PDB file of C-alpha atoms in Angstrom:
ATOM      1  CA  UNK A   2      43.293  10.600  -6.286  1.00 97.00           C
ATOM      2  CA  UNK A   3      46.881   8.771  -7.004  1.00 98.00           C
ATOM      3  CA  UNK A   4      50.008   8.471  -4.697  1.00 98.00           C
ATOM      4  CA  UNK A   5      53.458   8.070  -6.741  1.00 98.00           C
ATOM      5  CA  UNK A   6      56.616   6.947  -5.767  1.00 98.00           C
ATOM      6  CA  UNK A   7      59.361   8.769  -7.447  1.00 98.00           C
ATOM      7  CA  UNK A   8      62.591   9.792  -7.080  1.00 96.00           C
ATOM      8  CA  UNK A   9      61.945  13.061  -6.146  1.00 95.00           C
ATOM      9  CA  UNK A  10      59.429  11.670  -3.338  1.00 97.00           C
ATOM     10  CA  UNK A  11      56.088  10.983  -2.694  1.00 98.00           C
ATOM     11  CA  UNK A  12      53.840  13.069  -5.488  1.00 98.00           C
ATOM     12  CA  UNK A  13      49.873  13.163  -5.196  1.00 98.00           C
ATOM     13  CA  UNK A  14      47.876  13.757  -7.969  1.00 98.00           C
ATOM     14  CA  UNK A  15      44.672  15.153  -7.573  1.00 97.00           C
ATOM     15  CA  UNK A  16      42.179  17.133 -10.059  1.00 95.00           C
ATOM     16  CA  UNK A  17      44.819  17.023 -12.584  1.00 95.00           C
ATOM     17  CA  UNK A  18      47.623  19.108 -10.251  1.00 97.00           C
ATOM     18  CA  UNK A  19      50.428  17.420  -8.480  1.00 98.00           C
ATOM     19  CA  UNK A  20      51.668  18.060  -5.003  1.00 98.00           C
ATOM     20  CA  UNK A  21      55.317  17.096  -3.485  1.00 98.00           C
ATOM     21  CA  UNK A  22      54.438  15.619   0.207  1.00 98.00           C
ATOM     22  CA  UNK A  23      56.540  16.755   2.957  1.00 95.00           C
ATOM     23  CA  UNK A  24      56.396  13.055   4.252  1.00 95.00           C
ATOM     24  CA  UNK A  25      59.189  11.061   3.030  1.00 95.00           C
ATOM     25  CA  UNK A  26      58.460   7.828   4.355  1.00 98.00           C
ATOM     26  CA  UNK A  27      56.533   5.723   2.053  1.00 98.00           C
ATOM     27  CA  UNK A  28      55.631   2.913   4.730  1.00 98.00           C
ATOM     28  CA  UNK A  29      54.406   5.515   7.116  1.00 98.00           C
ATOM     29  CA  UNK A  30      52.671   7.587   4.277  1.00 98.00           C
ATOM     30  CA  UNK A  31      50.199   4.828   2.972  1.00 98.00           C
ATOM     31  CA  UNK A  32      49.710   2.582   6.012  1.00 98.00           C
ATOM     32  CA  UNK A  33      46.784   4.855   7.358  1.00 98.00           C
ATOM     33  CA  UNK A  34      43.219   3.565   7.506  1.00 98.00           C
ATOM     34  CA  UNK A  35      42.204   7.051   7.060  1.00 98.00           C
ATOM     35  CA  UNK A  36      44.452   7.557   3.989  1.00 98.00           C
ATOM     36  CA  UNK A  37      41.970   9.472   1.469  1.00 98.00           C
ATOM     37  CA  UNK A  38      40.961  11.916   4.326  1.00 98.00           C
ATOM     38  CA  UNK A  39      44.792  12.732   5.446  1.00 98.00           C
ATOM     39  CA  UNK A  40      46.174  12.856   2.119  1.00 98.00           C
ATOM     40  CA  UNK A  41      43.095  15.062   1.057  1.00 98.00           C
ATOM     41  CA  UNK A  42      43.885  17.365   4.007  1.00 97.00           C
ATOM     42  CA  UNK A  43      47.844  17.527   3.429  1.00 97.00           C
ATOM     43  CA  UNK A  44      47.366  18.668  -0.335  1.00 97.00           C
ATOM     44  CA  UNK A  45      44.895  21.416   0.572  1.00 97.00           C
ATOM     45  CA  UNK A  46      47.701  23.244   2.444  1.00 97.00           C
ATOM     46  CA  UNK A  47      50.103  22.154  -0.277  1.00 97.00           C
ATOM     47  CA  UNK A  48      51.064  24.340  -3.583  1.00 97.00           C
ATOM     48  CA  UNK A  49      50.871  22.717  -7.030  1.00 97.00           C
ATOM     49  CA  UNK A  50      54.077  21.728  -8.999  1.00 97.00           C
ATOM     50  CA  UNK A  51      55.343  20.837 -12.157  1.00 96.00           C
ATOM     51  CA  UNK A  52      55.956  17.179 -12.629  1.00 96.00           C
ATOM     52  CA  UNK A  53      56.695  15.329 -15.834  1.00 92.00           C
ATOM     53  CA  UNK A  54      56.088  11.868 -14.430  1.00 92.00           C
ATOM     54  CA  UNK A  55      58.955  10.057 -15.718  1.00 89.00           C
ATOM     55  CA  UNK A  56      60.881   9.532 -12.547  1.00 95.00           C
ATOM     56  CA  UNK A  57      58.237   6.850 -11.061  1.00 98.00           C
ATOM     57  CA  UNK A  58      59.177   4.057  -8.657  1.00 98.00           C
ATOM     58  CA  UNK A  59      57.438   1.079  -8.234  1.00 98.00           C
ATOM     59  CA  UNK A  60      54.814   1.862  -5.273  1.00 98.00           C
ATOM     60  CA  UNK A  61      56.417  -0.500  -2.658  1.00 98.00           C
ATOM     61  CA  UNK A  62      58.910  -0.075   0.303  1.00 98.00           C
ATOM     62  CA  UNK A  63      58.946  -3.211   2.970  1.00 98.00           C
ATOM     63  CA  UNK A  64      55.529  -4.223   1.736  1.00 98.00           C
ATOM     64  CA  UNK A  65      55.249  -7.994   0.574  1.00 98.00           C
ATOM     65  CA  UNK A  66      53.317  -9.125  -2.706  1.00 98.00           C
ATOM     66  CA  UNK A  67      50.948 -11.768  -2.599  1.00 98.00           C
ATOM     67  CA  UNK A  68      48.638 -13.201  -4.895  1.00 97.00           C
ATOM     68  CA  UNK A  69      44.968 -15.129  -5.526  1.00 94.00           C
ATOM     69  CA  UNK A  70      44.323 -17.680  -8.024  1.00 88.00           C
ATOM     70  CA  UNK A  71      41.756 -18.975 -10.214  1.00 84.00           C
ATOM     71  CA  UNK A  72      39.214 -15.959  -8.807  1.00 87.00           C
ATOM     72  CA  UNK A  73      38.050 -15.874 -12.431  1.00 85.00           C
ATOM     73  CA  UNK A  74      36.368 -18.634 -14.794  1.00 69.00           C
ATOM     74  CA  UNK A  75      38.977 -18.075 -17.626  1.00 55.00           C
ATOM     75  CA  UNK A  76      41.689 -18.706 -15.153  1.00 57.00           C
ATOM     76  CA  UNK A  77      39.948 -21.707 -13.903  1.00 55.00           C
ATOM     77  CA  UNK A  78      39.758 -23.002 -17.408  1.00 61.00           C
ATOM     78  CA  UNK A  79      43.646 -21.901 -18.171  1.00 56.00           C
ATOM     79  CA  UNK A  80      44.729 -23.653 -15.153  1.00 54.00           C
ATOM     80  CA  UNK A  81      42.907 -26.794 -15.862  1.00 53.00           C
ATOM     81  CA  UNK A  82      44.067 -26.860 -19.607  1.00 61.00           C
ATOM     82  CA  UNK A  83      47.821 -26.334 -18.548  1.00 58.00           C
ATOM     83  CA  UNK A  84      47.702 -29.034 -15.724  1.00 55.00           C
ATOM     84  CA  UNK A  85      45.395 -31.582 -17.290  1.00 58.00           C
ATOM     85  CA  UNK A  86      48.947 -33.943 -18.528  1.00 60.00           C
ATOM     86  CA  UNK A  87      50.024 -33.899 -14.819  1.00 54.00           C
ATOM     87  CA  UNK A  88      46.361 -34.871 -13.498  1.00 57.00           C
ATOM     88  CA  UNK A  89      46.281 -31.372 -11.497  1.00 55.00           C
ATOM     89  CA  UNK A  90      43.164 -29.926 -13.349  1.00 54.00           C
ATOM     90  CA  UNK A  91      40.688 -30.953 -10.856  1.00 69.00           C
ATOM     91  CA  UNK A  92      42.895 -28.934  -8.048  1.00 67.00           C
ATOM     92  CA  UNK A  93      42.089 -26.061  -9.707  1.00 72.00           C
ATOM     93  CA  UNK A  94      38.450 -26.636 -10.458  1.00 74.00           C
ATOM     94  CA  UNK A  95      37.951 -27.343  -6.819  1.00 80.00           C
ATOM     95  CA  UNK A  96      39.974 -24.260  -5.169  1.00 80.00           C
ATOM     96  CA  UNK A  97      37.454 -22.445  -7.796  1.00 81.00           C
ATOM     97  CA  UNK A  98      34.126 -23.419  -5.635  1.00 83.00           C
ATOM     98  CA  UNK A  99      36.201 -23.902  -2.523  1.00 85.00           C
ATOM     99  CA  UNK A 100      35.216 -21.593   0.400  1.00 88.00           C
ATOM    100  CA  UNK A 101      39.065 -20.983   0.884  1.00 91.00           C
ATOM    101  CA  UNK A 102      40.818 -19.178  -1.751  1.00 92.00           C
ATOM    102  CA  UNK A 103      44.259 -20.055  -3.199  1.00 92.00           C
ATOM    103  CA  UNK A 104      46.625 -17.424  -2.189  1.00 95.00           C
ATOM    104  CA  UNK A 105      50.111 -17.645  -2.172  1.00 96.00           C
ATOM    105  CA  UNK A 106      53.278 -15.379  -1.930  1.00 98.00           C
ATOM    106  CA  UNK A 107      54.188 -13.519  -4.952  1.00 98.00           C
ATOM    107  CA  UNK A 108      57.232 -11.148  -4.322  1.00 98.00           C
ATOM    108  CA  UNK A 109      59.373  -9.282  -1.735  1.00 98.00           C
ATOM    109  CA  UNK A 110      60.011  -5.512  -2.716  1.00 98.00           C
ATOM    110  CA  UNK A 111      63.206  -5.884  -3.803  1.00 97.00           C
ATOM    111  CA  UNK A 112      62.737  -8.743  -6.613  1.00 98.00           C
ATOM    112  CA  UNK A 113      59.305  -6.343  -7.745  1.00 98.00           C
ATOM    113  CA  UNK A 114      59.732  -3.593 -10.622  1.00 98.00           C
ATOM    114  CA  UNK A 115      57.402  -0.575 -11.159  1.00 98.00           C
ATOM    115  CA  UNK A 116      56.421   0.878 -14.506  1.00 98.00           C
ATOM    116  CA  UNK A 117      59.036   1.458 -17.998  1.00 98.00           C
ATOM    117  CA  UNK A 118      61.268  -1.595 -16.239  1.00 98.00           C
ATOM    118  CA  UNK A 119      61.816  -4.906 -17.241  1.00 98.00           C
ATOM    119  CA  UNK A 120      59.850  -8.152 -15.946  1.00 98.00           C
ATOM    120  CA  UNK A 121      61.441 -11.280 -16.730  1.00 98.00           C
ATOM    121  CA  UNK A 122      61.098 -14.583 -18.213  1.00 98.00           C
ATOM    122  CA  UNK A 123      62.514 -17.980 -16.987  1.00 97.00           C
ATOM    123  CA  UNK A 124      65.321 -19.201 -18.947  1.00 96.00           C
ATOM    124  CA  UNK A 125      64.291 -22.647 -17.974  1.00 97.00           C
ATOM    125  CA  UNK A 126      60.285 -21.778 -19.201  1.00 97.00           C
ATOM    126  CA  UNK A 127      59.307 -22.329 -22.727  1.00 97.00           C
ATOM    127  CA  UNK A 128      55.682 -20.832 -21.823  1.00 96.00           C
ATOM    128  CA  UNK A 129      56.044 -17.554 -20.131  1.00 97.00           C
ATOM    129  CA  UNK A 130      52.661 -14.874 -20.226  1.00 97.00           C
ATOM    130  CA  UNK A 131      51.851 -11.710 -18.214  1.00 98.00           C
ATOM    131  CA  UNK A 132      48.775 -11.747 -16.354  1.00 97.00           C
ATOM    132  CA  UNK A 133      46.927  -8.566 -15.575  1.00 97.00           C
ATOM    133  CA  UNK A 134      45.614  -8.394 -12.135  1.00 97.00           C
ATOM    134  CA  UNK A 135      43.948  -5.335  -9.937  1.00 98.00           C
ATOM    135  CA  UNK A 136      46.039  -5.366  -6.641  1.00 98.00           C
ATOM    136  CA  UNK A 137      44.566  -4.422  -3.600  1.00 98.00           C
ATOM    137  CA  UNK A 138      46.790  -2.429  -0.917  1.00 98.00           C
ATOM    138  CA  UNK A 139      45.348  -3.348   2.376  1.00 98.00           C
ATOM    139  CA  UNK A 140      47.000  -1.493   5.447  1.00 98.00           C
ATOM    140  CA  UNK A 141      48.436  -3.440   8.825  1.00 98.00           C
ATOM    141  CA  UNK A 142      44.892  -3.929   9.824  1.00 98.00           C
ATOM    142  CA  UNK A 143      43.612  -5.145   6.884  1.00 98.00           C
ATOM    143  CA  UNK A 144      41.716  -2.603   5.737  1.00 98.00           C
ATOM    144  CA  UNK A 145      41.605  -1.722   1.888  1.00 98.00           C
ATOM    145  CA  UNK A 146      42.706   1.859   1.255  1.00 98.00           C
ATOM    146  CA  UNK A 147      44.271   1.348  -2.315  1.00 98.00           C
ATOM    147  CA  UNK A 148      44.417  -0.211  -5.728  1.00 98.00           C
ATOM    148  CA  UNK A 149      47.329  -0.532  -8.123  1.00 98.00           C
ATOM    149  CA  UNK A 150      47.852  -2.680 -11.695  1.00 98.00           C
ATOM    150  CA  UNK A 151      49.827  -5.730 -11.058  1.00 98.00           C
ATOM    151  CA  UNK A 152      51.336  -8.290 -13.716  1.00 98.00           C
ATOM    152  CA  UNK A 153      51.598 -11.701 -12.146  1.00 98.00           C
ATOM    153  CA  UNK A 154      54.328 -13.114 -14.634  1.00 98.00           C
ATOM    154  CA  UNK A 155      53.939 -17.077 -14.834  1.00 97.00           C
ATOM    155  CA  UNK A 156      55.369 -19.805 -16.396  1.00 97.00           C
ATOM    156  CA  UNK A 157      52.578 -21.597 -17.235  1.00 93.00           C
ATOM    157  CA  UNK A 158      54.598 -24.883 -18.205  1.00 94.00           C
ATOM    158  CA  UNK A 159      56.213 -25.160 -14.586  1.00 95.00           C
ATOM    159  CA  UNK A 160      53.193 -25.078 -13.231  1.00 90.00           C
ATOM    160  CA  UNK A 161      51.492 -27.123 -15.424  1.00 87.00           C
ATOM    161  CA  UNK A 162      54.027 -29.994 -15.351  1.00 90.00           C
ATOM    162  CA  UNK A 163      53.319 -29.907 -11.826  1.00 88.00           C
ATOM    163  CA  UNK A 164      51.002 -28.116  -9.420  1.00 86.00           C
ATOM    164  CA  UNK A 165      53.607 -28.117  -6.635  1.00 90.00           C
ATOM    165  CA  UNK A 166      56.113 -26.184  -8.801  1.00 94.00           C
ATOM    166  CA  UNK A 167      53.849 -23.109  -8.444  1.00 93.00           C
ATOM    167  CA  UNK A 168      56.405 -21.337  -6.346  1.00 95.00           C
ATOM    168  CA  UNK A 169      59.048 -21.668  -8.740  1.00 97.00           C
ATOM    169  CA  UNK A 170      56.573 -20.640 -11.867  1.00 97.00           C
ATOM    170  CA  UNK A 171      55.813 -17.201 -10.146  1.00 97.00           C
ATOM    171  CA  UNK A 172      58.312 -16.289  -7.843  1.00 97.00           C
ATOM    172  CA  UNK A 173      61.681 -15.434  -9.341  1.00 98.00           C
ATOM    173  CA  UNK A 174      63.480 -11.931  -9.989  1.00 98.00           C
ATOM    174  CA  UNK A 175      61.460  -9.448 -11.715  1.00 98.00           C
ATOM    175  CA  UNK A 176      58.385 -11.778 -11.896  1.00 98.00           C
ATOM    176  CA  UNK A 177      56.414  -9.018 -10.556  1.00 98.00           C
ATOM    177  CA  UNK A 178      55.410  -5.336 -11.508  1.00 98.00           C
ATOM    178  CA  UNK A 179      52.919  -3.067  -9.904  1.00 98.00           C
ATOM    179  CA  UNK A 180      52.319   0.689 -10.595  1.00 98.00           C
ATOM    180  CA  UNK A 181      52.238   3.391 -12.327  1.00 98.00           C
ATOM    181  CA  UNK A 182      50.806   4.672  -8.550  1.00 98.00           C
ATOM    182  CA  UNK A 183      48.678   3.546  -5.653  1.00 98.00           C
ATOM    183  CA  UNK A 184      44.839   4.467  -6.443  1.00 98.00           C
ATOM    184  CA  UNK A 185      43.069   6.097  -3.357  1.00 98.00           C
ATOM    185  CA  UNK A 186      39.657   6.773  -3.545  1.00 96.00           C
ATOM    186  CA  UNK A 187      36.857   7.745  -0.823  1.00 94.00           C
ATOM    187  CA  UNK A 188      35.090   4.507  -1.505  1.00 93.00           C
ATOM    188  CA  UNK A 189      35.178   1.126  -3.360  1.00 95.00           C
ATOM    189  CA  UNK A 190      36.785   0.881  -6.752  1.00 97.00           C
ATOM    190  CA  UNK A 191      33.872   0.685  -9.171  1.00 96.00           C
ATOM    191  CA  UNK A 192      33.192  -3.255  -9.967  1.00 95.00           C
ATOM    192  CA  UNK A 193      32.506  -2.128 -13.922  1.00 96.00           C
ATOM    193  CA  UNK A 194      35.963  -1.426 -13.791  1.00 97.00           C
ATOM    194  CA  UNK A 195      37.826  -2.428 -16.741  1.00 97.00           C
ATOM    195  CA  UNK A 196      41.368  -4.318 -16.905  1.00 97.00           C
ATOM    196  CA  UNK A 197      43.013  -4.266 -20.107  1.00 98.00           C
ATOM    197  CA  UNK A 198      46.239  -6.245 -21.628  1.00 98.00           C
ATOM    198  CA  UNK A 199      47.874  -5.527 -24.711  1.00 98.00           C
ATOM    199  CA  UNK A 200      51.364  -7.241 -25.790  1.00 98.00           C
ATOM    200  CA  UNK A 201      53.480  -5.707 -28.227  1.00 98.00           C
ATOM    201  CA  UNK A 202      55.951  -7.048 -30.398  1.00 98.00           C
ATOM    202  CA  UNK A 203      58.253  -4.870 -32.371  1.00 98.00           C
ATOM    203  CA  UNK A 204      55.327  -2.157 -32.039  1.00 97.00           C
ATOM    204  CA  UNK A 205      52.813  -4.776 -33.337  1.00 98.00           C
ATOM    205  CA  UNK A 206      49.721  -5.876 -31.191  1.00 98.00           C
ATOM    206  CA  UNK A 207      50.031  -9.897 -30.247  1.00 98.00           C
ATOM    207  CA  UNK A 208      47.472 -10.035 -28.091  1.00 98.00           C
ATOM    208  CA  UNK A 209      44.738  -7.847 -26.769  1.00 98.00           C
ATOM    209  CA  UNK A 210      41.721  -8.613 -24.142  1.00 97.00           C
ATOM    210  CA  UNK A 211      39.969  -6.886 -21.290  1.00 97.00           C
ATOM    211  CA  UNK A 212      37.721  -7.647 -18.442  1.00 95.00           C
ATOM    212  CA  UNK A 213      35.329  -5.960 -15.997  1.00 95.00           C
ATOM    213  CA  UNK A 214      36.633  -6.967 -12.363  1.00 94.00           C
ATOM    214  CA  UNK A 215      32.823  -7.936 -11.326  1.00 93.00           C
ATOM    215  CA  UNK A 216      33.407 -11.124 -13.127  1.00 92.00           C
ATOM    216  CA  UNK A 217      35.894 -12.040 -10.079  1.00 91.00           C
ATOM    217  CA  UNK A 218      34.119 -14.888  -8.290  1.00 88.00           C
ATOM    218  CA  UNK A 219      35.683 -13.869  -5.011  1.00 91.00           C
ATOM    219  CA  UNK A 220      34.910 -10.171  -3.180  1.00 94.00           C
ATOM    220  CA  UNK A 221      38.069  -8.158  -2.198  1.00 97.00           C
ATOM    221  CA  UNK A 222      37.467  -8.099   1.372  1.00 97.00           C
ATOM    222  CA  UNK A 223      37.187 -12.188   1.503  1.00 97.00           C
ATOM    223  CA  UNK A 224      40.641 -12.418  -0.087  1.00 97.00           C
ATOM    224  CA  UNK A 225      42.326  -9.648   2.221  1.00 98.00           C
ATOM    225  CA  UNK A 226      40.416 -11.694   5.385  1.00 98.00           C
ATOM    226  CA  UNK A 227      42.094 -14.889   4.268  1.00 97.00           C
ATOM    227  CA  UNK A 228      45.587 -13.283   3.835  1.00 98.00           C
ATOM    228  CA  UNK A 229      45.169 -11.553   7.259  1.00 98.00           C
ATOM    229  CA  UNK A 230      43.744 -14.582   8.768  1.00 97.00           C
ATOM    230  CA  UNK A 231      47.070 -15.775  10.620  1.00 97.00           C
ATOM    231  CA  UNK A 232      49.381 -13.243   9.293  1.00 98.00           C
ATOM    232  CA  UNK A 233      50.337  -9.617  10.116  1.00 98.00           C
ATOM    233  CA  UNK A 234      51.825  -6.867   7.920  1.00 98.00           C
ATOM    234  CA  UNK A 235      53.514  -4.009  10.106  1.00 98.00           C
ATOM    235  CA  UNK A 236      53.617  -2.272   7.040  1.00 98.00           C
ATOM    236  CA  UNK A 237      50.523  -3.297   4.792  1.00 98.00           C
ATOM    237  CA  UNK A 238      50.628  -5.558   2.186  1.00 98.00           C
ATOM    238  CA  UNK A 239      49.603  -6.149  -1.512  1.00 98.00           C
ATOM    239  CA  UNK A 240      47.511  -8.432  -2.934  1.00 98.00           C
ATOM    240  CA  UNK A 241      46.926  -9.419  -6.756  1.00 98.00           C
ATOM    241  CA  UNK A 242      43.326 -10.381  -7.617  1.00 97.00           C
ATOM    242  CA  UNK A 243      43.752 -12.951 -10.198  1.00 94.00           C
ATOM    243  CA  UNK A 244      43.530 -12.760 -13.599  1.00 93.00           C
ATOM    244  CA  UNK A 245      40.295 -12.920 -16.130  1.00 92.00           C
ATOM    245  CA  UNK A 246      42.512 -12.168 -18.960  1.00 94.00           C
ATOM    246  CA  UNK A 247      44.791 -15.045 -20.830  1.00 92.00           C
ATOM    247  CA  UNK A 248      46.488 -14.998 -24.231  1.00 94.00           C
ATOM    248  CA  UNK A 249      46.108 -18.334 -26.223  1.00 94.00           C
ATOM    249  CA  UNK A 250      47.882 -21.209 -25.544  1.00 92.00           C
ATOM    250  CA  UNK A 251      50.053 -21.094 -28.305  1.00 95.00           C
ATOM    251  CA  UNK A 252      51.341 -17.689 -27.089  1.00 97.00           C
ATOM    252  CA  UNK A 253      54.650 -17.187 -25.285  1.00 98.00           C
ATOM    253  CA  UNK A 254      56.611 -14.155 -24.209  1.00 98.00           C
ATOM    254  CA  UNK A 255      59.670 -13.337 -26.174  1.00 98.00           C
ATOM    255  CA  UNK A 256      62.622 -11.018 -25.384  1.00 98.00           C
ATOM    256  CA  UNK A 257      61.887  -7.208 -25.836  1.00 98.00           C
ATOM    257  CA  UNK A 258      58.062  -7.661 -26.325  1.00 98.00           C
ATOM    258  CA  UNK A 259      56.433  -4.807 -24.291  1.00 98.00           C
ATOM    259  CA  UNK A 260      53.481  -5.493 -21.782  1.00 98.00           C
ATOM    260  CA  UNK A 261      50.992  -3.041 -21.342  1.00 98.00           C
ATOM    261  CA  UNK A 262      48.272  -3.427 -18.619  1.00 98.00           C
ATOM    262  CA  UNK A 263      45.667  -0.646 -17.925  1.00 98.00           C
ATOM    263  CA  UNK A 264      43.154  -0.254 -15.242  1.00 98.00           C
ATOM    264  CA  UNK A 265      40.392   1.972 -15.433  1.00 96.00           C
ATOM    265  CA  UNK A 266      40.926   5.377 -12.972  1.00 96.00           C
ATOM    266  CA  UNK A 267      44.550   3.756 -12.106  1.00 98.00           C
ATOM    267  CA  UNK A 268      46.497   4.372 -15.429  1.00 98.00           C
ATOM    268  CA  UNK A 269      49.012   1.665 -17.491  1.00 98.00           C
ATOM    269  CA  UNK A 270      51.888  -0.247 -16.268  1.00 98.00           C
ATOM    270  CA  UNK A 271      54.169  -0.818 -19.003  1.00 98.00           C
ATOM    271  CA  UNK A 272      56.860  -3.192 -18.921  1.00 98.00           C
ATOM    272  CA  UNK A 273      59.371  -4.789 -21.392  1.00 98.00           C
ATOM    273  CA  UNK A 274      60.213  -8.411 -21.159  1.00 98.00           C
ATOM    274  CA  UNK A 275      64.076  -9.480 -20.778  1.00 98.00           C
ATOM    275  CA  UNK A 276      65.614 -12.642 -19.488  1.00 97.00           C
ATOM    276  CA  UNK A 277      68.555 -13.150 -17.438  1.00 93.00           C
ATOM    277  CA  UNK A 278      72.038 -13.282 -19.260  1.00 86.00           C
TER     278      UNK A 278
END
């Protein structure tokens, strides 16, 4: 089941049909520990509508977006490579094996974009990449009730210069994208689910890659438990779970590139790259 935030309101997709919810408050609607059961009951009382799917918004209102790092071996290798000249490589090797994961603030809702919107590369960075990530949605009680696709945009040269520059490399306007929907199931997402990334430049593929989420070292509930350990989220929270698909070191995004992040069962998050004027 897929829940979309749209200009019309909250639209639910189930078994190929679309339903417009009577509830208009996104925060109230999604922040329920029994979300799947409640939405299933609601759509049983609704009449299906026609919907073209062209007015999708990012599935977020007052939630924050946080992110996990170095949860895949490929990410560990990439972080070590980019920071070796600054002597920071050992930090990433350690956090991959440590009990405590790396978790950092990624974005407020106001800095986040949805599918078919623009993501941004920094003007003061020469090495920018997208990071395709399964993104968890947990309610205010810390229960995972949904999933979406996330793009954790990253300025690799800034983070590589000094690990303490991570907030500048990761958090800026339009540095986070999530969507196209909130995917809700009656159980956990399949561990065999594939995350795929394709980058197009002038309609020509520049990079393609994919990985199954079962290659992630950390468990989803483990990451959420650390996020909620000493923080409260009254409207729930999103947590990006790290990337296992990394373009080669010689690649950097350019203005006009199109980034497609696809996750089985969820759909495709599509964004075009821009730069601040």
